[in-house]
XYZ file of C-alpha atoms in Angstrom:
716
model
C 52.134 14.623 -18.089
C 55.187 13.179 -19.920
C 55.876 16.580 -21.505
C 55.928 18.203 -18.038
C 58.476 15.850 -16.464
C 61.255 18.500 -16.387
C 58.931 20.861 -14.529
C 58.724 18.350 -11.687
C 62.523 18.220 -11.077
C 64.573 20.273 -8.652
C 66.956 22.807 -10.318
C 69.658 21.943 -7.769
C 69.773 18.133 -7.658
C 68.073 17.423 -10.994
C 65.804 14.780 -9.442
C 62.104 14.870 -8.652
C 61.295 17.254 -5.835
C 61.539 15.758 -2.339
C 59.789 17.730 0.409
C 59.610 20.862 -1.761
C 59.369 24.315 -0.164
C 58.048 27.496 -1.778
C 60.423 30.470 -1.824
C 59.101 34.059 -1.673
C 59.940 34.345 -5.356
C 57.371 31.498 -6.008
C 60.034 28.985 -7.124
C 60.482 25.605 -5.460
C 63.440 23.752 -3.956
C 63.972 20.459 -2.216
C 64.321 21.120 1.496
C 67.644 19.240 1.577
C 68.941 21.190 -1.418
C 67.930 24.491 0.206
C 69.853 23.500 3.343
C 72.933 22.712 1.215
C 73.074 26.106 -0.519
C 72.580 28.270 2.603
C 75.254 30.964 3.077
C 75.975 32.358 6.566
C 76.600 36.174 6.929
C 77.743 38.158 9.978
C 75.032 39.977 11.859
C 77.048 43.178 11.637
C 77.098 42.930 7.869
C 73.493 42.012 7.353
C 71.198 44.572 5.844
C 69.107 44.542 8.951
C 72.032 45.179 11.241
C 73.334 47.952 9.044
C 69.945 49.641 9.035
C 69.518 49.117 12.766
C 72.953 50.643 13.492
C 72.088 53.719 11.550
C 74.878 53.332 8.964
C 74.569 55.172 5.720
C 72.901 52.460 3.737
C 69.771 53.565 1.987
C 66.668 51.551 1.072
C 67.944 51.511 -2.456
C 71.108 49.724 -1.309
C 68.910 47.091 0.304
C 66.993 46.594 -2.921
C 70.205 46.271 -4.862
C 71.331 43.585 -2.473
C 68.257 41.538 -3.366
C 69.018 41.793 -7.063
C 72.707 40.932 -6.817
C 73.899 37.603 -8.186
C 76.026 35.203 -6.233
C 77.646 33.715 -9.295
C 79.859 35.298 -11.903
C 78.236 36.516 -15.084
C 81.349 35.310 -16.898
C 80.634 31.833 -15.542
C 84.054 31.696 -13.944
C 82.982 29.337 -11.267
C 83.547 31.866 -8.525
C 81.379 34.579 -7.121
C 81.555 37.265 -4.477
C 78.967 38.042 -1.872
C 78.302 41.488 -3.224
C 77.456 44.410 -1.034
C 79.699 43.272 1.806
C 83.323 44.231 1.704
C 84.243 41.635 4.227
C 82.413 38.767 2.632
C 84.806 36.072 1.546
C 84.686 34.577 -1.830
C 83.380 31.039 -1.949
C 83.740 28.642 -4.822
C 80.420 27.461 -6.303
C 79.228 24.194 -7.793
C 77.221 23.505 -10.960
C 73.894 21.583 -10.579
C 72.832 18.936 -13.092
C 70.647 21.456 -14.913
C 73.429 23.971 -15.314
C 72.586 26.289 -12.404
C 75.576 27.137 -10.193
C 75.020 27.027 -6.455
C 77.194 27.589 -3.426
C 78.283 24.594 -1.386
C 77.644 24.450 2.331
C 79.920 26.452 4.635
C 83.335 24.978 5.495
C 83.605 23.245 8.848
C 85.055 25.326 11.707
C 88.764 24.947 12.623
C 89.816 22.784 15.539
C 89.152 24.210 18.945
C 92.853 24.426 19.780
C 93.666 26.584 16.810
C 90.329 28.373 16.601
C 90.375 32.079 17.083
C 87.871 33.675 19.360
C 84.285 32.909 18.353
C 83.006 35.157 15.593
C 80.029 37.328 16.077
C 76.556 35.815 15.345
C 75.824 35.222 11.722
C 72.487 35.281 9.700
C 71.687 32.768 6.900
C 71.104 33.893 3.332
C 69.660 31.867 0.417
C 69.827 32.618 -3.315
C 67.163 31.182 -5.680
C 68.927 29.055 -8.325
C 66.397 30.095 -10.983
C 65.804 33.841 -10.593
C 69.031 34.498 -8.543
C 67.180 36.519 -5.930
C 68.884 36.639 -2.531
C 66.679 35.815 0.421
C 67.590 36.467 4.067
C 66.167 33.930 6.550
C 64.764 34.993 9.910
C 65.216 33.179 13.220
C 62.933 30.329 12.025
C 65.326 29.413 9.229
C 63.994 27.138 6.468
C 60.917 26.448 8.585
C 59.725 29.906 7.645
C 59.101 28.711 4.055
C 55.810 26.804 3.468
C 55.925 23.283 2.152
C 54.406 22.701 -1.323
C 52.197 19.668 -0.624
C 50.266 20.108 -3.873
C 53.464 19.652 -5.876
C 54.274 16.564 -3.783
C 50.878 15.070 -4.675
C 51.382 15.773 -8.392
C 54.771 14.060 -8.360
C 53.378 11.021 -6.529
C 50.537 10.670 -9.044
C 52.953 11.063 -11.941
C 55.288 8.386 -10.627
C 52.393 6.001 -10.017
C 51.183 6.549 -13.586
C 54.621 5.785 -14.993
C 54.835 2.608 -12.941
C 51.443 1.325 -14.156
C 51.336 -0.932 -17.208
C 49.873 0.442 -20.426
C 46.302 -0.741 -20.926
C 44.131 -1.214 -23.986
C 41.929 1.804 -24.699
C 39.110 -0.158 -26.392
C 38.321 -2.860 -23.816
C 34.847 -2.209 -22.443
C 35.123 -3.727 -18.951
C 38.497 -4.645 -17.403
C 41.158 -3.245 -19.807
C 43.832 -5.781 -20.783
C 47.518 -5.001 -21.154
C 48.261 -3.264 -24.451
C 50.138 -5.243 -27.134
C 50.698 -2.556 -29.796
C 50.087 1.117 -30.498
C 49.020 2.581 -33.839
C 50.899 5.797 -34.545
C 48.246 7.026 -36.994
C 45.241 6.192 -34.768
C 47.185 7.119 -31.602
C 45.433 4.233 -29.775
C 46.810 1.398 -27.641
C 45.347 -2.023 -28.567
C 45.348 -5.390 -26.841
C 45.647 -8.352 -29.179
C 41.874 -9.192 -29.340
C 40.918 -5.550 -29.882
C 43.605 -5.129 -32.563
C 42.240 -8.096 -34.514
C 38.701 -6.813 -34.136
C 39.154 -3.049 -34.622
C 42.431 -2.711 -36.547
C 42.658 -5.534 -39.144
C 45.923 -5.979 -41.103
C 44.108 -5.617 -44.433
C 42.006 -2.836 -45.889
C 42.326 0.925 -45.299
C 44.251 0.395 -42.033
C 46.972 -1.809 -43.591
C 49.304 1.188 -44.106
C 49.164 2.258 -40.451
C 52.349 1.723 -38.457
C 52.057 -0.444 -35.352
C 54.787 -0.097 -32.694
C 55.308 -1.645 -29.221
C 53.459 0.150 -26.407
C 56.619 1.471 -24.698
C 57.965 2.927 -27.946
C 54.578 4.438 -28.700
C 54.460 6.004 -25.265
C 57.888 7.574 -25.687
C 57.031 8.769 -29.186
C 53.762 10.252 -27.934
C 55.678 12.131 -25.215
C 58.596 13.380 -27.301
C 57.030 14.144 -30.661
C 54.111 16.505 -31.244
C 50.919 15.136 -32.693
C 51.292 14.593 -36.418
C 49.026 16.173 -38.939
C 47.002 13.429 -40.600
C 48.043 12.672 -44.175
C 46.093 11.180 -47.043
C 46.151 7.376 -47.180
C 46.365 7.449 -50.999
C 48.907 10.293 -51.229
C 51.240 10.052 -48.245
C 52.938 13.364 -48.975
C 49.693 15.335 -48.993
C 47.838 16.531 -45.896
C 44.058 16.454 -45.650
C 42.727 19.837 -46.679
C 39.116 19.235 -47.800
C 36.137 17.065 -46.830
C 34.181 14.934 -49.323
C 30.486 15.231 -48.485
C 29.471 12.200 -50.543
C 32.137 9.808 -49.178
C 32.045 11.426 -45.721
C 35.849 11.397 -45.368
C 38.749 13.924 -45.411
C 40.644 14.199 -48.723
C 43.733 15.968 -49.968
C 44.158 18.381 -52.860
C 45.575 15.677 -55.111
C 42.468 13.478 -54.511
C 40.352 16.292 -55.912
C 42.591 16.694 -58.957
C 43.281 13.082 -59.874
C 41.427 10.690 -57.605
C 37.930 9.378 -57.264
C 36.704 12.480 -55.443
C 37.166 14.800 -58.413
C 33.432 14.940 -59.206
C 32.211 14.882 -55.602
C 30.996 17.790 -53.541
C 33.694 18.944 -51.145
C 33.869 21.522 -48.386
C 36.589 23.151 -46.359
C 38.046 20.814 -43.762
C 37.996 23.421 -40.969
C 34.377 24.382 -41.638
C 33.252 20.755 -41.639
C 35.339 20.100 -38.533
C 33.534 22.886 -36.683
C 30.159 21.812 -38.090
C 30.612 18.175 -37.049
C 31.879 19.221 -33.646
C 28.780 21.352 -33.193
C 26.530 18.512 -34.339
C 28.294 16.042 -32.041
C 27.983 18.457 -29.130
C 24.273 18.894 -29.787
C 23.837 15.139 -30.105
C 25.761 14.633 -26.879
C 23.539 17.185 -25.143
C 20.458 15.275 -26.248
C 22.068 11.984 -25.291
C 23.038 13.447 -21.934
C 19.421 14.458 -21.314
C 18.314 10.946 -22.245
C 20.934 9.467 -19.939
C 19.746 11.723 -17.132
C 16.148 10.670 -17.760
C 17.280 7.043 -17.888
C 18.977 7.397 -14.489
C 15.854 8.960 -13.014
C 13.785 6.219 -14.643
C 16.044 3.560 -13.141
C 15.586 5.147 -9.720
C 11.831 5.087 -10.304
C 11.977 1.430 -11.353
C 14.024 0.515 -8.280
C 11.507 2.325 -6.109
C 8.762 0.423 -7.930
C 10.509 -2.865 -7.126
C 10.501 -1.954 -3.441
C 6.890 -0.752 -3.622
C 5.818 -3.914 -5.458
C 7.408 -6.056 -2.771
C 5.713 -4.082 0.005
C 2.353 -4.106 -1.808
C 2.711 -7.840 -2.459
C 3.213 -8.559 1.239
C 0.275 -6.312 2.148
C -1.966 -7.824 -0.542
C -1.069 -11.383 0.474
C -1.900 -10.554 4.080
C -5.228 -9.048 2.974
C -6.004 -12.095 0.814
C -5.192 -14.465 3.667
C -7.402 -12.417 5.995
C -10.294 -12.496 3.494
C -9.967 -16.244 2.984
C -9.723 -16.764 6.749
C -12.893 -14.700 7.172
C -14.654 -16.921 4.621
C -13.412 -20.025 6.422
C -14.570 -18.619 9.771
C -18.000 -17.832 8.325
C -18.182 -21.353 6.883
C -17.182 -22.841 10.239
C -19.837 -20.808 12.039
C -22.453 -21.924 9.556
C -21.201 -25.478 9.908
C -21.664 -25.261 13.669
C -25.220 -23.951 13.190
C -26.079 -26.738 10.767
C -24.583 -29.366 13.071
C -26.662 -27.934 15.904
C -29.798 -28.380 13.802
C -28.784 -31.949 12.968
C -28.205 -32.688 16.656
C -31.613 -31.290 17.577
C -33.270 -33.341 14.869
C -31.355 -36.360 16.135
C -32.525 -35.766 19.705
C -36.091 -35.217 18.526
C -36.135 -38.484 16.588
C -34.668 -40.389 19.526
C -37.216 -38.884 21.894
C -40.165 -39.821 19.654
C -38.892 -43.369 19.145
C -38.135 -43.848 22.844
C -41.580 -42.530 23.783
C -43.132 -44.979 21.335
C -40.994 -47.808 22.747
C -42.145 -46.964 26.266
C -45.773 -46.740 25.192
C -45.633 -50.016 23.289
C -43.866 -51.732 26.188
C -46.642 -50.754 28.594
C -49.384 -51.822 26.203
C -47.578 -55.093 25.449
C -47.289 -55.795 29.166
C -51.004 -55.114 29.575
C -51.866 -57.271 26.556
C -49.698 -60.134 27.826
C -51.361 -59.978 31.227
C -54.790 -60.006 29.594
C -53.841 -63.007 27.494
C -52.544 -64.934 30.513
C -55.698 -64.151 32.441
C -57.905 -65.253 29.536
C -55.994 -68.535 29.256
C -56.586 -69.186 32.928
C -60.294 -68.417 32.501
C -60.522 -70.830 29.547
C -59.277 -73.550 31.819
C -62.291 -72.955 34.083
C -64.580 -76.080 34.170
C -67.530 -74.288 35.693
C -69.773 -73.157 32.805
C -71.773 -70.746 34.882
C -68.702 -69.035 36.317
C -67.104 -68.855 32.886
C -70.184 -67.316 31.304
C -70.386 -64.689 33.979
C -67.080 -63.080 32.850
C -66.712 -64.301 29.285
C -68.649 -61.418 27.662
C -66.564 -58.807 29.448
C -63.342 -60.584 28.545
C -64.356 -60.884 24.901
C -65.103 -57.135 24.702
C -61.840 -56.310 26.426
C -59.859 -58.539 24.074
C -61.519 -56.952 21.022
C -60.878 -53.475 22.422
C -57.222 -54.236 23.052
C -56.933 -55.691 19.577
C -58.448 -52.555 18.091
C -55.980 -50.404 20.022
C -53.115 -52.300 18.457
C -54.598 -51.813 15.035
C -54.736 -47.976 15.002
C -51.177 -47.382 13.813
C -49.677 -48.406 17.061
C -47.328 -50.812 15.327
C -46.225 -48.167 12.797
C -43.085 -46.144 13.661
C -43.903 -42.534 14.349
C -40.497 -41.417 13.086
C -38.341 -42.467 10.164
C -34.679 -43.267 10.530
C -33.776 -40.978 7.666
C -32.915 -37.338 8.222
C -35.117 -35.192 6.036
C -32.350 -32.648 5.648
C -30.430 -32.078 2.441
C -27.597 -29.540 2.446
C -27.781 -27.378 -0.675
C -24.087 -26.609 -1.147
C -24.129 -26.347 -4.934
C -24.405 -22.531 -5.154
C -21.678 -22.106 -2.555
C -19.303 -24.481 -4.350
C -19.991 -22.667 -7.607
C -19.278 -19.343 -5.921
C -16.016 -20.711 -4.523
C -14.964 -21.911 -7.978
C -15.856 -18.504 -9.422
C -13.959 -16.653 -6.694
C -11.423 -14.503 -8.530
C -9.801 -11.080 -8.604
C -11.517 -8.150 -10.257
C -9.256 -5.996 -12.396
C -10.402 -2.400 -12.246
C -9.552 -0.752 -15.565
C -10.284 2.857 -16.443
C -12.247 2.746 -19.673
C -14.379 5.870 -19.573
C -14.793 9.125 -17.649
C -17.004 9.388 -14.588
C -20.740 9.792 -15.268
C -22.575 13.076 -15.123
C -24.784 13.731 -12.063
C -28.297 12.212 -12.429
C -31.440 14.358 -12.646
C -34.280 13.739 -10.150
C -37.677 13.549 -11.887
C -39.811 15.650 -9.564
C -43.125 14.690 -11.182
C -42.574 11.016 -10.260
C -41.221 11.523 -6.716
C -43.795 11.247 -3.886
C -44.433 10.014 -0.327
C -47.105 7.664 1.058
C -47.492 7.122 4.802
C -43.932 6.508 5.986
C -42.601 5.536 2.548
C -40.921 7.642 -0.128
C -40.636 6.910 -3.853
C -37.903 8.583 -5.872
C -37.153 8.508 -9.608
C -34.180 9.821 -11.565
C -32.522 9.682 -14.990
C -29.245 10.475 -16.713
C -28.824 13.830 -18.511
C -30.178 13.638 -22.098
C -26.836 14.399 -23.791
C -24.706 12.158 -21.598
C -22.980 9.288 -23.444
C -20.888 7.959 -20.548
C -21.667 4.392 -19.525
C -23.305 4.054 -16.092
C -23.073 0.846 -14.055
C -25.375 1.828 -11.195
C -26.739 4.458 -8.864
C -26.435 5.259 -5.151
C -29.459 6.816 -3.396
C -28.876 8.572 -0.069
C -31.315 9.938 2.539
C -30.665 11.805 5.756
C -32.174 10.795 9.125
C -35.242 13.064 8.872
C -33.733 15.561 11.310
C -31.162 17.196 9.062
C -28.421 14.745 10.065
C -25.892 12.832 7.996
C -26.824 11.104 4.742
C -26.791 7.296 4.521
C -27.021 4.920 1.574
C -30.475 3.355 1.179
C -30.156 1.890 -2.318
C -27.342 0.753 -4.631
C -28.285 -0.745 -8.000
C -29.033 -0.253 -11.668
C -32.710 0.770 -11.346
C -33.733 4.405 -11.764
C -36.643 4.229 -9.305
C -36.676 3.220 -5.643
C -39.250 3.127 -2.842
C -37.873 3.475 0.685
C -40.063 2.074 3.485
C -39.787 2.390 7.232
C -39.316 6.144 7.427
C -40.510 8.229 10.360
C -44.009 9.645 10.183
C -44.397 13.403 10.116
C -40.712 13.942 9.197
C -38.854 15.886 6.533
C -36.213 13.954 4.580
C -33.570 15.142 2.133
C -32.655 12.818 -0.763
C -29.883 12.841 -3.355
C -28.502 10.377 -5.892
C -25.221 9.831 -7.745
C -24.091 7.517 -10.549
C -20.969 5.359 -10.757
C -18.968 3.213 -13.169
C -15.530 1.553 -13.137
C -13.820 4.916 -13.404
C -15.414 6.544 -10.392
C -18.463 8.249 -8.923
C -20.317 11.235 -10.346
C -21.165 14.379 -8.359
C -24.458 14.359 -6.447
C -27.713 15.432 -8.010
C -29.687 18.331 -6.619
C -31.133 17.615 -3.171
C -34.890 16.848 -2.988
C -36.902 17.472 0.215
C -39.732 15.015 1.062
C -42.409 15.151 3.802
C -43.863 11.903 5.218
C -47.505 11.601 6.347
C -48.850 12.720 9.710
C -50.644 10.353 12.147
C -54.030 11.377 13.715
C -55.824 9.178 16.244
C -59.251 10.204 15.021
C -58.390 10.009 11.357
C -55.379 7.751 11.461
C -53.248 7.084 8.376
C -51.847 3.663 9.282
C -48.632 2.033 8.086
C -48.537 -1.140 6.025
C -45.568 -3.425 6.447
C -44.558 -7.083 6.505
C -41.986 -9.256 8.229
C -38.351 -8.795 7.180
C -36.586 -11.980 5.972
C -33.224 -10.175 5.787
C -32.988 -9.535 9.540
C -34.809 -12.666 10.760
C -33.244 -15.786 12.254
C -32.417 -18.510 9.736
C -34.948 -20.925 11.305
C -37.915 -18.636 10.587
C -40.176 -19.825 7.735
C -42.011 -17.166 5.687
C -45.171 -17.426 3.581
C -48.114 -15.329 2.395
C -45.891 -12.506 1.035
C -43.909 -12.432 4.284
C -47.053 -11.811 6.370
C -47.207 -15.325 7.892
C -44.324 -16.854 9.861
C -43.538 -20.033 11.752
C -40.350 -21.827 12.761
C -38.631 -25.182 12.168
C -36.969 -25.220 15.593
C -38.223 -26.139 19.059
C -36.345 -23.096 20.414
C -37.695 -19.568 20.240
C -36.570 -17.517 17.244
C -37.119 -13.768 16.606
C -38.421 -12.051 13.464
C -38.760 -8.257 12.974
C -41.009 -6.118 10.849
C -39.631 -4.184 7.886
C -40.738 -0.786 9.201
C -39.243 1.030 12.170
C -41.102 3.699 14.167
C -39.741 6.639 16.117
C -42.764 9.006 16.048
C -46.533 8.813 16.078
C -49.154 6.204 17.043
C -49.036 2.707 15.512
C -51.185 -0.402 15.919
C -50.958 -3.894 14.407
C -52.382 -7.328 15.195
C -51.193 -10.916 14.940
C -53.655 -13.789 14.519
C -52.782 -17.241 15.923
C -53.050 -19.718 13.002
C -51.593 -22.715 14.853
C -51.033 -23.338 18.567
C -49.848 -26.818 19.656
C -48.532 -28.155 22.979
C -49.029 -24.858 24.842
C -45.871 -22.887 23.814
C -45.081 -19.319 24.942
C -44.878 -16.974 21.920
C -43.886 -13.355 22.614
C -45.087 -10.175 20.911
C -43.786 -6.589 21.128
C -41.142 -4.230 19.745
C -37.343 -4.369 19.578
C -34.222 -2.630 18.375
C -32.673 -3.703 15.089
C -29.802 -5.500 16.920
C -31.963 -7.593 19.251
C -30.952 -11.207 19.941
C -32.532 -13.462 17.298
C -32.016 -16.876 18.972
C -33.755 -16.269 22.325
C -37.249 -15.366 23.512
C -38.222 -11.755 22.889
C -37.487 -9.712 26.017
C -34.534 -11.768 27.235
C -32.146 -8.861 26.536
C -32.375 -5.096 26.950
C -33.128 -4.575 23.235
C -36.761 -5.825 23.356
C -40.035 -4.966 25.155
C -42.543 -7.849 24.923
C -45.521 -9.768 26.281
C -45.230 -13.561 26.269
C -48.420 -15.605 26.702
C -49.548 -19.233 26.975
C -53.044 -20.735 27.001
C -53.876 -19.410 30.514
C -51.943 -16.246 31.380
C -49.428 -13.630 30.187
C -46.360 -11.702 31.452
C -44.518 -8.565 30.391
C -40.741 -9.017 29.927
C -37.782 -6.700 29.319
C -34.104 -7.498 29.993
C -35.208 -10.936 31.330
C -37.374 -9.288 34.006
C -40.917 -10.752 34.250
C -43.722 -8.458 35.541
C -47.535 -8.095 35.673
C -48.814 -11.637 35.441
C -52.316 -11.392 33.973
C -54.928 -14.125 33.583
C -56.159 -14.914 30.097
C -54.275 -16.752 27.379
C -54.447 -17.572 23.694
C -55.656 -20.449 21.578
C -55.851 -21.150 17.898
C -57.756 -18.285 16.229
C -56.982 -15.710 18.921
C -55.744 -12.217 18.051
C -52.945 -10.335 19.839
C -52.797 -6.548 19.376
C -49.721 -4.309 19.851
C -50.192 -0.552 20.272
C -47.085 1.655 20.203
C -47.763 5.287 21.124
C -44.509 7.214 20.703
C -46.289 10.481 21.384
C -46.961 9.297 24.961
C -43.932 6.921 24.784
C -45.968 3.870 25.893
C -46.536 0.270 24.761
C -49.875 -1.531 25.357
C -51.104 -5.052 24.491
C -54.532 -6.567 23.845
C -55.965 -10.067 23.330
C -59.095 -10.377 21.215
C -59.494 -6.545 21.202
C -59.466 -6.347 25.041
C -56.565 -4.702 26.803
C -54.322 -7.289 28.446
C -53.120 -5.934 31.778
C -52.054 -2.357 32.433
C -49.820 -0.217 30.204
C -46.904 -2.559 29.701
C -43.980 -0.151 29.234
C -43.417 3.601 29.506
C -40.716 6.155 28.644
C -39.923 4.530 25.330
C -37.691 6.586 23.045
C -35.802 5.823 19.842
C -36.396 3.627 16.820
C -38.533 0.486 17.368
C -39.397 -2.407 15.033
C -42.393 -4.728 15.424
C -41.134 -8.103 16.720
C -42.334 -11.678 17.398
C -40.602 -14.735 18.896
C -42.029 -18.259 18.345
C -41.095 -21.919 17.828
C -42.327 -24.725 15.565
C -45.562 -25.139 17.523
C -46.846 -21.669 16.619
C -47.781 -19.925 13.379
C -48.966 -16.301 13.235
C -50.161 -13.894 10.549
C -49.485 -10.142 10.624
C -52.286 -7.600 10.017
C -51.352 -3.928 9.460
C -53.073 -0.726 8.376
C -55.593 -1.073 11.253
C -57.295 1.722 13.193
C -56.610 2.248 16.876
C -58.763 -0.120 19.034
C -61.762 1.363 20.798
C -60.456 0.853 24.317
C -57.478 3.090 23.553
C -59.333 5.608 21.379
C -61.972 6.172 24.128
C -59.290 6.541 26.767
C -57.427 9.064 24.588
C -60.633 10.996 23.992
C -61.245 11.173 27.761
C -57.745 12.525 28.283
């Protein structure tokens, strides 16, 4: 910009342009300077007026007028307004840059001496640079556009001149420059000069000048051709490949580079420029990738923060769920402790009451015997003495049969086994899922080992022979027997599974898939299985047992889950493992223990029946409850059909579910108990029993239909 300073100055005033306007000849003038050099011409003498009046002035005359100069070619200081005979001569002035311009028009004479007003005049302007005459229209100087771009350039240039010179090597905030190296053409602050331009070594011969002097020298003098540091009068003309530095001709003849490989300076200059450009292109690509990577990392920071908040909330929710489950279990255990406490108090209080009555009777007997001993009449005494002696011995014997032994201990025979839970809590940790292998191949079902029996299905599978992918487990799925959706029935490491509780006379589709830490394999081929049919005359019965998984926690199992009782005085529900939705099914329950005349209930229920109330209290169970004298049918807490005849120890209760006729019938000791208990049954039903600690029953399955029902079916 320093070299262009003269281009930014007005040719009239010699200063920087102020409010520059653009003339039609593309040159610029200050608006004030243009106003100063205006020349007024009479309307009658203007080219326009002459053409409008029809005078003999051709277009060529008009063009000549444009080309005519307003100053003398002999530089006399005077000029004539050519082309107009009447135009007066006006002395001109010389601008600072040597261009002569006309001064403004002389002021008019005083009004007293002024002649009549002259005719209207038009303004004319001559460009000081190309000397082209320009006639202004009625808008005057406002008809010329203002050069705002040039104004902006001048402002920027003046601001740059006013700013202090700064160091060119400071990395962050540049400090004020202290010196400039003429050879390096670089401005240095003092720290950068000591670090990058030491006074000793190859740079010792460089000339350091003050920044202002260096700036002026950079503006006024062209860039110097670099000279050899060893031979100041020689310019660099070759490039030493071994030393990687420019050298002069004399270095090759006399100096240390005489035996080195050299190449032309221009060729190496172009080669290194090309290499630097290529390197910069690669570096630019890396910088672009780095910017994109930084954006990705910043997005990751935001995502990590969001995921952290979400994960913390999930962790808190999981821990709260564990705490809630522990609190619910705590409440259940406290309820059991309270019931045991009440039971102990009741037994002890009953024993206290019993002992108090017997002690009162014994005390009365003793007082009466003492009064009899005081009797002086031998005959009267002997009449009652034998009876009193027997009564005293009998009372003494009554006290000796464990009456004075507490029926209940003060200790609670309950011991909370919290060791496994504490160990699980200590082992509670996060599982890092790491991809270590591809997903497994789909398993192969072994058709020769797959079969059905009654309402059970056994399936077997294996991995493909050539598969080497590690498998952590398998997922077996079956549909609902009616072509519906598949559901998981087994998840584990075994390659064989038996599924119980299927519908009789139904067609099931089965499939299996494998999984590991990486993911889940595709499904195997689908296998179709047919369960057994049920015939009243030649019935294929179902074998099943009670289900500990769905039973209430107070239920006690034994005999391979065929015998159940309870440790609570309240009724608790237990279901069978097999559910029925089709066919005819019959099972019996034998009464192994029956104390204090409780009311056990027998029947069927849905899988989500209430487990802590008598069977039939809700709408999910259909049952018969019975005591030692009579029975009732109950569903949704509605009691119907009271029937005489109860149960005792050794009795047998039969349950007959006929889903073909959609009925439920009960029997006691192989005789039907009451009418058909329930009708219009539809859906999936599980065998069910409710009992308390005073009852123990054993389940018997795989039984034929009882005769009373078989004969009735034959008659129908």
